[in-house]
Short mmCIF file of C-alpha atoms and ligand atoms in Angstrom, two decimals:
data_model
loop_
_atom_site.label_atom_id
_atom_site.label_comp_id
_atom_site.label_asym_id
_atom_site.label_seq_id
_atom_site.Cartn_x
_atom_site.Cartn_y
_atom_site.Cartn_z
CA MET A 1 -8.81 -46.16 -40.56
CA PRO A 2 -7.57 -42.84 -39.23
CA GLY A 3 -8.11 -41.67 -43.23
CA ILE A 4 -12.03 -42.06 -42.65
CA LEU A 5 -11.83 -40.66 -39.03
CA ILE A 6 -10.58 -37.04 -40.58
CA LEU A 7 -12.86 -37.35 -43.30
CA LEU A 8 -15.52 -37.91 -40.64
CA PHE A 9 -14.73 -34.68 -38.86
CA LEU A 10 -15.34 -32.82 -42.09
CA ILE A 11 -18.18 -32.95 -42.17
CA HIS A 12 -19.76 -33.21 -38.44
CA VAL A 13 -22.64 -31.21 -36.48
CA GLU A 14 -22.10 -29.79 -32.92
CA ALA A 15 -25.79 -28.94 -32.48
CA ASP A 16 -27.89 -29.23 -28.88
CA ASP A 17 -30.10 -32.05 -30.68
CA CYS A 18 -26.84 -34.62 -31.21
CA PRO A 19 -28.31 -37.15 -28.82
CA MET A 20 -25.31 -37.31 -26.21
CA LYS A 21 -24.74 -35.78 -22.78
CA ILE A 22 -21.69 -34.49 -21.48
CA ASP A 23 -20.94 -34.66 -17.46
CA PRO A 24 -19.93 -32.43 -16.67
CA PRO A 25 -20.40 -30.01 -19.51
CA ALA A 26 -17.69 -27.78 -18.03
CA VAL A 27 -14.45 -28.79 -15.73
CA VAL A 28 -11.72 -26.33 -13.96
CA VAL A 29 -8.55 -28.24 -13.33
CA LYS A 30 -5.53 -26.85 -11.76
CA TYR A 31 -2.66 -27.76 -14.36
CA GLY A 32 -1.25 -31.20 -13.26
CA ASP A 33 -4.15 -32.42 -11.19
CA PRO A 34 -6.51 -35.00 -12.13
CA ILE A 35 -9.56 -34.79 -14.55
CA SER A 36 -12.10 -37.45 -15.82
CA VAL A 37 -15.17 -36.65 -18.40
CA ASN A 38 -18.17 -39.04 -19.07
CA CYS A 39 -20.15 -39.06 -22.65
CA THR A 40 -23.24 -40.49 -23.04
CA VAL A 41 -25.08 -41.30 -26.51
CA PHE A 42 -28.74 -41.93 -26.13
CA THR A 43 -29.44 -43.73 -29.67
CA GLU A 44 -27.45 -46.39 -31.76
CA HIS A 45 -24.53 -45.32 -32.97
CA LEU A 46 -21.45 -46.87 -35.29
CA GLY A 47 -18.79 -45.89 -32.37
CA MET A 48 -18.00 -43.03 -30.53
CA GLY A 49 -14.78 -41.24 -28.85
CA TRP A 50 -12.79 -39.04 -27.72
CA VAL A 51 -10.22 -36.85 -29.33
CA ALA A 52 -7.62 -34.40 -27.00
CA LYS A 53 -4.34 -33.04 -27.11
CA GLN A 54 -4.06 -35.50 -24.04
CA ASN A 55 -5.15 -39.39 -23.67
CA PRO A 56 -7.48 -38.91 -26.99
CA VAL A 57 -9.71 -41.94 -27.10
CA PRO A 58 -10.03 -43.74 -30.31
CA ASN A 59 -13.08 -44.58 -32.06
CA GLN A 60 -15.32 -47.45 -29.89
CA GLN A 61 -18.20 -49.34 -30.96
CA GLY A 62 -20.88 -51.23 -28.72
CA VAL A 63 -20.49 -48.83 -26.14
CA GLN A 64 -23.03 -46.06 -24.89
CA PHE A 65 -21.04 -44.06 -22.88
CA LEU A 66 -17.11 -43.42 -22.72
CA LEU A 67 -14.92 -41.68 -20.04
CA TRP A 68 -11.90 -39.37 -20.92
CA THR A 69 -9.52 -39.97 -18.12
CA VAL A 70 -6.25 -38.03 -17.71
CA GLU A 71 -4.14 -38.45 -14.26
CA ASN A 72 -2.35 -35.26 -14.61
CA LEU A 73 -3.24 -32.74 -17.41
CA THR A 74 -0.31 -30.88 -18.55
CA VAL A 75 -1.81 -29.19 -21.67
CA TRP A 76 -2.88 -25.79 -21.63
CA ASP A 77 -4.90 -26.11 -24.89
CA ILE A 78 -6.34 -29.19 -23.84
CA ASN A 79 -10.03 -28.64 -26.09
CA PRO A 80 -11.52 -32.01 -25.39
CA GLN A 81 -14.57 -33.15 -27.21
CA CYS A 82 -16.60 -36.15 -27.50
CA PHE A 83 -17.96 -37.54 -30.67
CA ALA A 84 -20.05 -40.06 -32.38
CA ASN A 85 -20.99 -41.51 -35.66
CA PHE A 86 -24.05 -42.25 -36.68
CA GLU A 87 -25.52 -44.01 -39.90
CA GLY A 88 -27.09 -41.52 -42.79
CA VAL A 89 -26.16 -38.60 -40.39
CA PRO A 90 -23.18 -36.19 -39.89
CA GLN A 91 -21.06 -37.10 -37.25
CA CYS A 92 -21.85 -35.24 -33.66
CA LEU A 93 -19.22 -33.55 -31.96
CA LYS A 94 -19.56 -31.83 -28.07
CA LYS A 95 -16.89 -29.97 -26.61
CA VAL A 96 -15.70 -29.75 -22.86
CA LEU A 97 -15.63 -26.33 -21.54
CA VAL A 98 -12.04 -27.09 -19.76
CA THR A 99 -10.64 -24.38 -18.16
CA VAL A 100 -6.52 -25.42 -16.85
CA TYR A 101 -5.18 -22.96 -14.33
CA LYS A 102 -2.04 -22.51 -12.41
CA THR A 103 -1.87 -19.78 -9.56
CA PRO A 104 1.15 -17.75 -9.65
CA ASP A 105 4.86 -18.90 -8.61
CA SER A 106 5.29 -15.56 -7.13
CA VAL A 107 3.97 -12.27 -6.14
CA SER A 108 5.90 -9.30 -5.05
CA ILE A 109 5.69 -5.82 -4.64
CA SER A 110 8.48 -3.53 -5.67
CA SER A 111 8.71 0.18 -5.98
CA GLU A 112 10.91 3.01 -7.95
CA ASN A 113 14.37 3.12 -6.98
CA HIS A 114 13.87 -0.04 -4.92
CA THR A 115 13.14 1.95 -1.68
CA SER A 116 10.35 2.09 1.08
CA SER A 117 11.41 5.68 1.92
CA LEU A 118 8.88 7.62 0.53
CA VAL A 119 8.20 11.52 0.56
CA GLU A 120 4.85 13.11 2.05
CA ARG A 121 2.84 14.66 -0.38
CA ARG A 122 4.98 13.28 -3.96
CA GLN A 123 3.46 10.49 -5.81
CA HIS A 124 5.27 7.35 -6.10
CA ARG A 125 4.49 4.23 -7.86
CA LEU A 126 4.41 0.86 -6.31
CA VAL A 127 4.15 -1.77 -8.62
CA CYS A 128 2.85 -5.73 -8.32
CA GLU A 129 4.56 -8.67 -10.14
CA VAL A 130 2.88 -11.84 -10.88
CA GLN A 131 4.81 -15.03 -12.02
CA ASN A 132 3.65 -17.31 -14.03
CA VAL A 133 0.01 -17.25 -13.74
CA ALA A 134 -2.86 -18.43 -16.07
CA PRO A 135 -5.50 -17.90 -17.20
CA ILE A 136 -4.89 -14.14 -17.18
CA GLN A 137 -8.57 -13.58 -17.66
CA ASN A 138 -9.51 -14.74 -14.45
CA LEU A 139 -6.44 -13.03 -12.44
CA MET A 140 -7.55 -10.32 -9.89
CA VAL A 141 -4.76 -8.09 -8.45
CA LYS A 142 -6.38 -6.43 -5.08
CA TRP A 143 -4.39 -3.69 -3.24
CA TYR A 144 -4.55 -3.76 0.43
CA LYS A 145 -3.47 -0.82 2.49
CA GLY A 146 -3.63 -2.54 6.21
CA ILE A 147 -6.51 -4.72 5.73
CA GLU A 148 -8.69 -2.16 3.54
CA VAL A 149 -8.96 -3.18 0.15
CA VAL A 150 -7.63 -0.01 -2.14
CA ASN A 151 -7.63 -0.96 -5.81
CA ILE A 152 -8.10 -4.07 -8.12
CA THR A 153 -6.92 -4.73 -11.41
CA LEU A 154 -8.61 -6.87 -13.87
CA TYR A 155 -7.07 -8.42 -16.98
CA SER A 156 -8.07 -9.04 -20.73
CA GLY A 157 -7.18 -10.99 -22.78
CA GLU A 158 -7.65 -14.44 -24.19
CA SER A 159 -3.71 -16.58 -23.24
CA LYS A 160 -4.55 -20.27 -22.13
CA THR A 161 -0.98 -20.50 -21.33
CA PRO A 162 0.94 -18.86 -18.08
CA VAL A 163 1.94 -15.54 -18.58
CA ASN A 164 4.13 -12.66 -16.32
CA VAL A 165 1.96 -9.55 -15.72
CA SER A 166 1.84 -6.35 -13.43
CA SER A 167 0.02 -4.04 -11.88
CA THR A 168 0.56 -0.40 -10.76
CA PHE A 169 -0.63 1.51 -7.61
CA LEU A 170 -0.24 5.61 -7.21
CA ILE A 171 0.35 6.57 -3.87
CA THR A 172 0.48 10.24 -2.19
CA PRO A 173 1.88 9.51 1.04
CA ASN A 174 1.10 11.74 4.22
CA ARG A 175 2.45 11.79 7.48
CA THR A 176 -0.15 9.91 8.64
CA ASP A 177 0.94 6.74 6.61
CA ASP A 178 4.20 6.38 8.16
CA GLY A 179 4.50 2.63 8.68
CA THR A 180 1.40 1.13 7.01
CA GLN A 181 1.92 -1.73 5.28
CA TYR A 182 0.82 -2.44 1.40
CA LYS A 183 0.59 -6.23 0.30
CA CYS A 184 -1.24 -7.24 -2.94
CA VAL A 185 -2.99 -10.25 -3.82
CA ALA A 186 -3.53 -12.27 -6.81
CA GLU A 187 -6.85 -14.14 -6.97
CA LEU A 188 -7.80 -16.24 -9.70
CA HIS A 189 -12.25 -16.20 -10.30
CA LEU A 190 -12.70 -19.29 -11.59
CA GLY A 191 -16.44 -19.27 -12.02
CA PRO A 192 -19.29 -21.51 -10.35
CA GLU A 193 -17.37 -24.98 -11.13
CA GLY A 194 -14.06 -23.23 -9.34
CA ARG A 195 -12.52 -23.50 -6.13
CA GLN A 196 -14.38 -21.10 -2.99
CA PRO A 197 -12.76 -19.33 -1.96
CA PRO A 198 -10.58 -18.58 -5.51
CA PRO A 199 -7.45 -19.52 -4.82
CA ALA A 200 -4.90 -16.78 -3.93
CA VAL A 201 -0.98 -15.97 -3.35
CA GLU A 202 -0.37 -12.74 -1.67
CA SER A 203 2.97 -10.77 -1.23
CA GLU A 204 4.94 -10.23 1.54
CA PRO A 205 3.79 -7.03 2.96
CA PHE A 206 5.65 -3.79 1.87
CA ARG A 207 6.03 -1.34 5.00
CA VAL A 208 6.49 1.91 3.95
CA THR A 209 8.61 5.00 5.80
CA VAL A 210 7.19 8.62 4.96
CA HIS A 211 9.74 11.19 5.26
CA TYR A 212 8.36 14.99 5.75
CA ALA A 213 10.24 18.25 6.55
CA PRO A 214 10.47 19.67 10.14
CA SER A 215 7.38 21.14 11.16
CA LEU A 216 7.42 23.12 14.64
CA ILE A 217 4.84 21.96 17.26
CA SER A 218 4.65 25.58 18.93
CA SER A 219 4.52 29.07 17.18
CA SER A 220 7.61 29.73 15.38
CA SER A 221 8.47 32.74 17.87
CA GLU A 222 8.15 33.51 21.37
CA VAL A 223 8.77 36.41 24.07
CA MET A 224 9.38 35.57 27.11
CA GLU A 225 9.72 37.78 30.60
CA VAL A 226 11.82 36.57 32.81
CA ARG A 227 13.16 37.68 35.81
CA LYS A 228 16.71 37.76 37.20
CA GLY A 229 17.86 34.29 38.49
CA GLU A 230 14.98 32.89 37.18
CA LYS A 231 15.41 29.69 35.07
CA VAL A 232 14.24 29.84 31.69
CA THR A 233 13.38 26.76 28.98
CA LEU A 234 13.44 27.32 25.50
CA ASN A 235 11.70 24.84 23.54
CA CYS A 236 11.70 24.21 20.17
CA THR A 237 10.41 20.84 19.45
CA ALA A 238 9.65 20.01 15.97
CA GLN A 239 8.22 17.25 13.93
CA GLY A 240 9.83 15.45 11.26
CA ASN A 241 11.21 12.41 9.44
CA PRO A 242 14.27 11.38 9.08
CA PRO A 243 14.23 13.18 12.90
CA PRO A 244 15.33 17.05 12.50
CA VAL A 245 19.01 17.83 13.14
CA TYR A 246 18.95 21.08 15.75
CA SER A 247 21.10 24.19 15.81
CA TRP A 248 21.17 27.52 17.79
CA ASN A 249 22.58 31.26 17.19
CA THR A 250 22.13 34.72 19.08
CA SER A 251 23.07 37.82 18.16
CA HIS A 252 26.39 37.41 20.38
CA LEU A 253 26.84 33.64 19.55
CA GLN A 254 27.61 32.08 16.19
CA LYS A 255 25.67 29.47 15.10
CA MET A 256 26.05 26.23 17.14
CA ASP A 257 25.56 22.63 16.58
CA TRP A 258 24.02 21.53 19.57
CA ASN A 259 21.42 19.15 18.24
CA LYS A 260 19.24 19.26 20.77
CA SER A 261 15.39 20.72 20.78
CA VAL A 262 14.99 21.47 24.44
CA PHE A 263 17.22 24.07 26.60
CA THR A 264 16.69 24.92 30.13
CA PHE A 265 19.21 27.99 31.57
CA SER A 266 19.29 29.45 35.11
CA PHE A 267 20.79 32.52 33.44
CA LEU A 268 19.98 33.65 29.71
CA ALA A 269 20.60 37.63 28.88
CA PRO A 270 17.70 39.19 27.24
CA ALA A 271 18.58 38.73 23.49
CA THR A 272 16.54 37.02 20.65
CA TYR A 273 17.83 33.97 20.47
CA THR A 274 17.17 31.41 16.98
CA CYS A 275 16.65 27.77 16.75
CA THR A 276 16.74 25.77 13.53
CA ALA A 277 15.61 22.08 12.97
CA ASP A 278 16.16 20.75 9.59
CA ASN A 279 16.34 17.66 7.68
CA TYR A 280 17.15 16.95 4.01
CA LEU A 281 13.50 18.27 2.95
CA GLY A 282 13.59 21.43 4.97
CA PHE A 283 13.67 23.37 8.01
CA GLU A 284 12.21 25.66 10.38
CA SER A 285 13.58 28.39 12.66
CA LYS A 286 12.02 29.63 16.22
CA HIS A 287 12.89 33.11 17.40
CA PHE A 288 12.60 33.21 21.55
CA THR A 289 12.81 37.06 22.60
CA ILE A 290 14.16 37.28 26.04
CA GLN A 291 13.49 40.44 28.05
CA GLU A 292 13.93 41.33 31.57
CA LYS A 293 10.82 41.73 33.67
CA PRO A 294 10.54 44.20 35.91
CA GLY A 295 11.31 42.62 39.40
CA SER A 296 9.25 43.06 42.31
CA LEU A 297 12.21 44.21 44.60
CA ASN A 298 11.44 47.58 42.08
CA THR A 299 7.93 47.95 42.84
CA THR A 300 8.95 48.20 46.43
CA TRP A 301 11.39 50.69 45.90
CA ILE A 302 9.28 52.93 43.81
CA VAL A 303 6.62 52.40 46.75
CA ILE A 304 8.81 53.22 49.18
CA ILE A 305 10.16 55.92 47.26
CA THR A 306 6.79 57.89 46.51
CA VAL A 307 5.66 57.53 49.99
CA ALA A 308 9.21 59.23 51.18
CA VAL A 309 8.47 62.41 48.81
CA PHE A 310 5.02 62.45 49.96
CA LEU A 311 5.76 62.46 53.44
CA ALA A 312 8.59 64.77 52.84
CA VAL A 313 6.31 67.36 50.87
CA VAL A 314 3.86 67.23 53.82
CA LEU A 315 6.83 67.91 56.37
CA ILE A 316 8.05 71.05 54.12
CA VAL A 317 4.60 72.41 53.81
CA SER A 318 3.53 72.00 57.75
CA CYS A 319 7.11 73.63 58.45
CA CYS A 320 5.94 76.48 56.13
CA ILE A 321 2.67 77.09 57.43
CA TYR A 322 4.00 76.98 61.35
CA LYS A 323 6.47 79.37 60.34
CA PHE A 324 4.20 81.48 58.25
CA LYS A 325 1.92 81.63 61.18
CA GLY A 326 4.50 81.96 64.11
C1 NAG B 1 -21.65 -42.53 -17.47
O1 NAG B 1 -22.81 -42.04 -17.33
C2 NAG B 1 -23.85 -43.24 -17.61
C3 NAG B 1 -25.08 -42.39 -18.13
O2 NAG B 1 -25.10 -41.08 -18.48
C4 NAG B 1 -23.94 -43.68 -16.82
O3 NAG B 1 -24.23 -44.81 -16.75
C5 NAG B 1 -22.58 -44.32 -16.20
O4 NAG B 1 -22.26 -44.92 -14.57
C6 NAG B 1 -21.41 -42.61 -16.00
N1 NAG B 1 -20.45 -43.26 -15.92
C7 NAG B 1 -19.09 -43.13 -15.10
C8 NAG B 1 -17.85 -43.27 -14.88
O5 NAG B 1 -19.33 -41.95 -14.19
C1 NAG B 2 1.33 -36.98 -11.70
O1 NAG B 2 1.95 -36.61 -11.04
C2 NAG B 2 2.52 -36.94 -9.39
C3 NAG B 2 3.20 -35.51 -8.66
O2 NAG B 2 2.97 -34.40 -9.78
C4 NAG B 2 3.13 -37.84 -9.94
O3 NAG B 2 3.50 -38.38 -8.50
C5 NAG B 2 2.50 -38.87 -10.65
O4 NAG B 2 3.48 -39.70 -10.94
C6 NAG B 2 2.07 -38.88 -11.71
N1 NAG B 2 1.50 -39.24 -12.50
C7 NAG B 2 1.61 -39.41 -13.85
C8 NAG B 2 0.79 -40.68 -14.56
O5 NAG B 2 2.22 -38.90 -14.76
C1 NAG B 3 13.87 7.72 -8.34
O1 NAG B 3 15.12 8.27 -9.14
C2 NAG B 3 14.71 9.13 -9.88
C3 NAG B 3 16.36 9.31 -10.59
O2 NAG B 3 17.02 8.76 -9.69
C4 NAG B 3 14.52 10.45 -9.59
O3 NAG B 3 14.23 11.41 -10.75
C5 NAG B 3 13.08 10.04 -8.88
O4 NAG B 3 12.31 11.21 -8.17
C6 NAG B 3 13.52 8.78 -7.78
N1 NAG B 3 12.07 9.05 -7.11
C7 NAG B 3 11.69 8.75 -5.82
C8 NAG B 3 10.19 8.37 -5.35
O5 NAG B 3 12.74 8.79 -5.14
C1 NAG B 4 8.27 -14.55 -16.28
O1 NAG B 4 9.56 -13.90 -15.64
C2 NAG B 4 10.27 -15.61 -15.06
C3 NAG B 4 11.22 -14.45 -14.19
O2 NAG B 4 11.60 -13.35 -14.55
C4 NAG B 4 10.71 -15.87 -16.50
O3 NAG B 4 11.96 -17.05 -15.93
C5 NAG B 4 9.98 -16.45 -17.11
O4 NAG B 4 10.29 -17.14 -18.49
C6 NAG B 4 8.77 -15.78 -17.83
N1 NAG B 4 7.73 -16.03 -18.16
C7 NAG B 4 7.03 -15.76 -19.13
C8 NAG B 4 5.97 -16.61 -19.81
O5 NAG B 4 7.58 -14.83 -19.50
C1 NAG B 5 -6.83 1.82 -9.55
O1 NAG B 5 -6.64 1.15 -11.00
C2 NAG B 5 -7.64 1.76 -11.96
C3 NAG B 5 -7.95 0.83 -12.70
O2 NAG B 5 -6.55 0.21 -12.72
C4 NAG B 5 -6.29 2.80 -12.25
O3 NAG B 5 -7.10 3.60 -13.51
C5 NAG B 5 -6.21 3.63 -10.90
O4 NAG B 5 -5.17 4.54 -11.47
C6 NAG B 5 -5.79 2.75 -9.82
N1 NAG B 5 -5.57 3.79 -8.56
C7 NAG B 5 -4.61 3.90 -8.12
C8 NAG B 5 -4.46 4.92 -7.36
O5 NAG B 5 -3.63 3.61 -8.67
C1 NAG B 6 -3.67 11.55 4.78
O1 NAG B 6 -4.19 10.45 3.76
C2 NAG B 6 -5.12 9.78 4.57
C3 NAG B 6 -5.69 9.12 3.43
O2 NAG B 6 -4.19 8.28 2.98
C4 NAG B 6 -6.23 10.96 4.91
O3 NAG B 6 -7.04 10.14 5.48
C5 NAG B 6 -5.86 11.69 5.83
O4 NAG B 6 -7.14 12.91 6.00
C6 NAG B 6 -4.83 12.49 5.49
N1 NAG B 6 -4.29 13.15 6.62
C7 NAG B 6 -3.91 14.61 6.02
C8 NAG B 6 -3.10 15.59 7.35
O5 NAG B 6 -3.80 15.24 4.60
C1 NAG B 7 8.25 20.98 24.44
O1 NAG B 7 6.92 21.19 23.52
C2 NAG B 7 6.41 20.00 22.84
C3 NAG B 7 5.42 20.55 22.51
O2 NAG B 7 4.75 21.60 22.75
C4 NAG B 7 6.06 19.07 24.53
O3 NAG B 7 5.56 18.26 23.91
C5 NAG B 7 7.34 18.95 24.99
O4 NAG B 7 7.09 18.27 26.12
C6 NAG B 7 8.00 20.03 25.55
N1 NAG B 7 9.24 19.34 26.26
C7 NAG B 7 9.69 19.80 27.03
C8 NAG B 7 10.68 19.58 27.89
O5 NAG B 7 9.15 21.01 27.89
C1 NAG B 8 20.81 14.74 16.47
O1 NAG B 8 19.49 14.55 17.36
C2 NAG B 8 18.98 13.22 17.18
C3 NAG B 8 17.97 13.00 18.06
O2 NAG B 8 18.71 12.83 19.35
C4 NAG B 8 19.75 11.95 16.23
O3 NAG B 8 18.75 11.20 15.88
C5 NAG B 8 20.58 12.64 15.33
O4 NAG B 8 21.11 11.73 14.53
C6 NAG B 8 21.47 13.76 15.40
N1 NAG B 8 22.05 14.37 14.53
C7 NAG B 8 23.28 14.76 14.76
C8 NAG B 8 24.38 14.93 13.07
O5 NAG B 8 23.74 14.70 15.42
C1 NAG B 9 20.64 32.41 13.41
O1 NAG B 9 20.70 31.30 12.20
C2 NAG B 9 19.36 32.24 11.48
C3 NAG B 9 19.27 30.77 10.16
O2 NAG B 9 20.69 30.43 10.07
C4 NAG B 9 19.39 33.37 10.59
O3 NAG B 9 18.26 33.34 9.71
C5 NAG B 9 19.43 34.49 11.64
O4 NAG B 9 19.37 35.74 11.03
C6 NAG B 9 20.87 33.91 13.04
N1 NAG B 9 20.36 34.99 13.60
C7 NAG B 9 21.28 35.93 14.29
C8 NAG B 9 20.90 36.51 15.50
O5 NAG B 9 22.37 35.48 14.01
#
């Protein structure tokens, strides 16, 4: 009997004009799930059956329809076909298009050097690894920045068995990206027969820290006129990540690591004071030039002296005129 079957397979037709129907003609099934397909033959025949790598149904006579059923589908390349034999004409054979899928076991993001600290304006590579997914040709990996899709990777190939794949995303962050969360989502787009929405597995969010060199918030030099006895505030605040370390110096003081961005003095001798904000990516310096402001006391004295001199001149002139006349 098997010998005859094989012989019959050698001369078969697979054509639309076969008097048979398969319902449903295409099935999307998750690996391990049940599947059932109904084959109906419309005319008299010598026997019909199913060939498949799991639960084949041997040749049967006297039936017009025959189900192929599997409780737990565990063959990736299942390729089931319904056949029917007729007198005087070649065997008919109809395929069922079965897509066996499997959602990934894991989806994860990693970065080169396994750090989430990125440097501003440098290019970094994030990699999304998708493990044990099938079929690859239906896979779509989406990259998200926050809630926005920023890139999509599609895969070509014809593998029916699970594979491990990755997708790369290149980022050149700036400081406004500090704290942003990225994630990647592996979706299986299985066509109209597949589940809607498509089955998806997403990675844990990957939060990036963006490092950048200090930059001063105010201008890099400042000239300040202060009166004697007046308070003075030197503000050297700079933005940087990691937070900058500050140091201060002046012509008569050595460099000092007073790690503070703002200083308030009740007295400050006229001089140039320099502050430096620095982190591992760079530094910026700010110069404060302190000058003594002409005090209001001095102005009063100038007025008094001017008035006094004027009065003295007037007095002397009047005296002379008086003496000369007299
Ligand atoms: C199979 O299809 C035939 C008609 O094509 C129908 O009569 C029969 O009920 C179906 N069987 C099942 C189990 O769906
Ligand atoms: C199918 O798989 C389920 C769980 O995966 C199991 O409980 C069941 O016994 C399996 N059935 C068969 C027929 O193997
Ligand atoms: C990763 O490490 C390599 C070698 O240690 C270095 O050249 C590269 O710049 C590093 N990349 C990042 C983003 O830090
Ligand atoms: C995918 O990667 C996992 C873990 O590294 C490994 O166990 C598995 O065998 C890989 N699968 C394939 C198809 O390469
Ligand atoms: C986005 O994906 C395309 C195609 O996969 C790739 O060529 C491109 O480099 C990706 N863009 C980024 C920023 O990674
Ligand atoms: C920082 O990058 C974002 C996009 O990643 C862009 O919209 C923004 O304009 C950039 N800002 C600066 C200051 O370059
Ligand atoms: C220092 O300057 C920065 C930026 O101009 C400002 O935000 C901050 O409040 C100032 N600090 C003081 C103590 O004045
Ligand atoms: C300097 O001060 C900043 C902010 O107060 C702090 O984060 C940092 O650890 C300090 N660094 C040093 C070396 O003292
Ligand atoms: C203070 O230090 C800075 C940087 O270290 C240097 O450029 C500057 O000349 C120094 N200023 C004085 C007055 O020593």
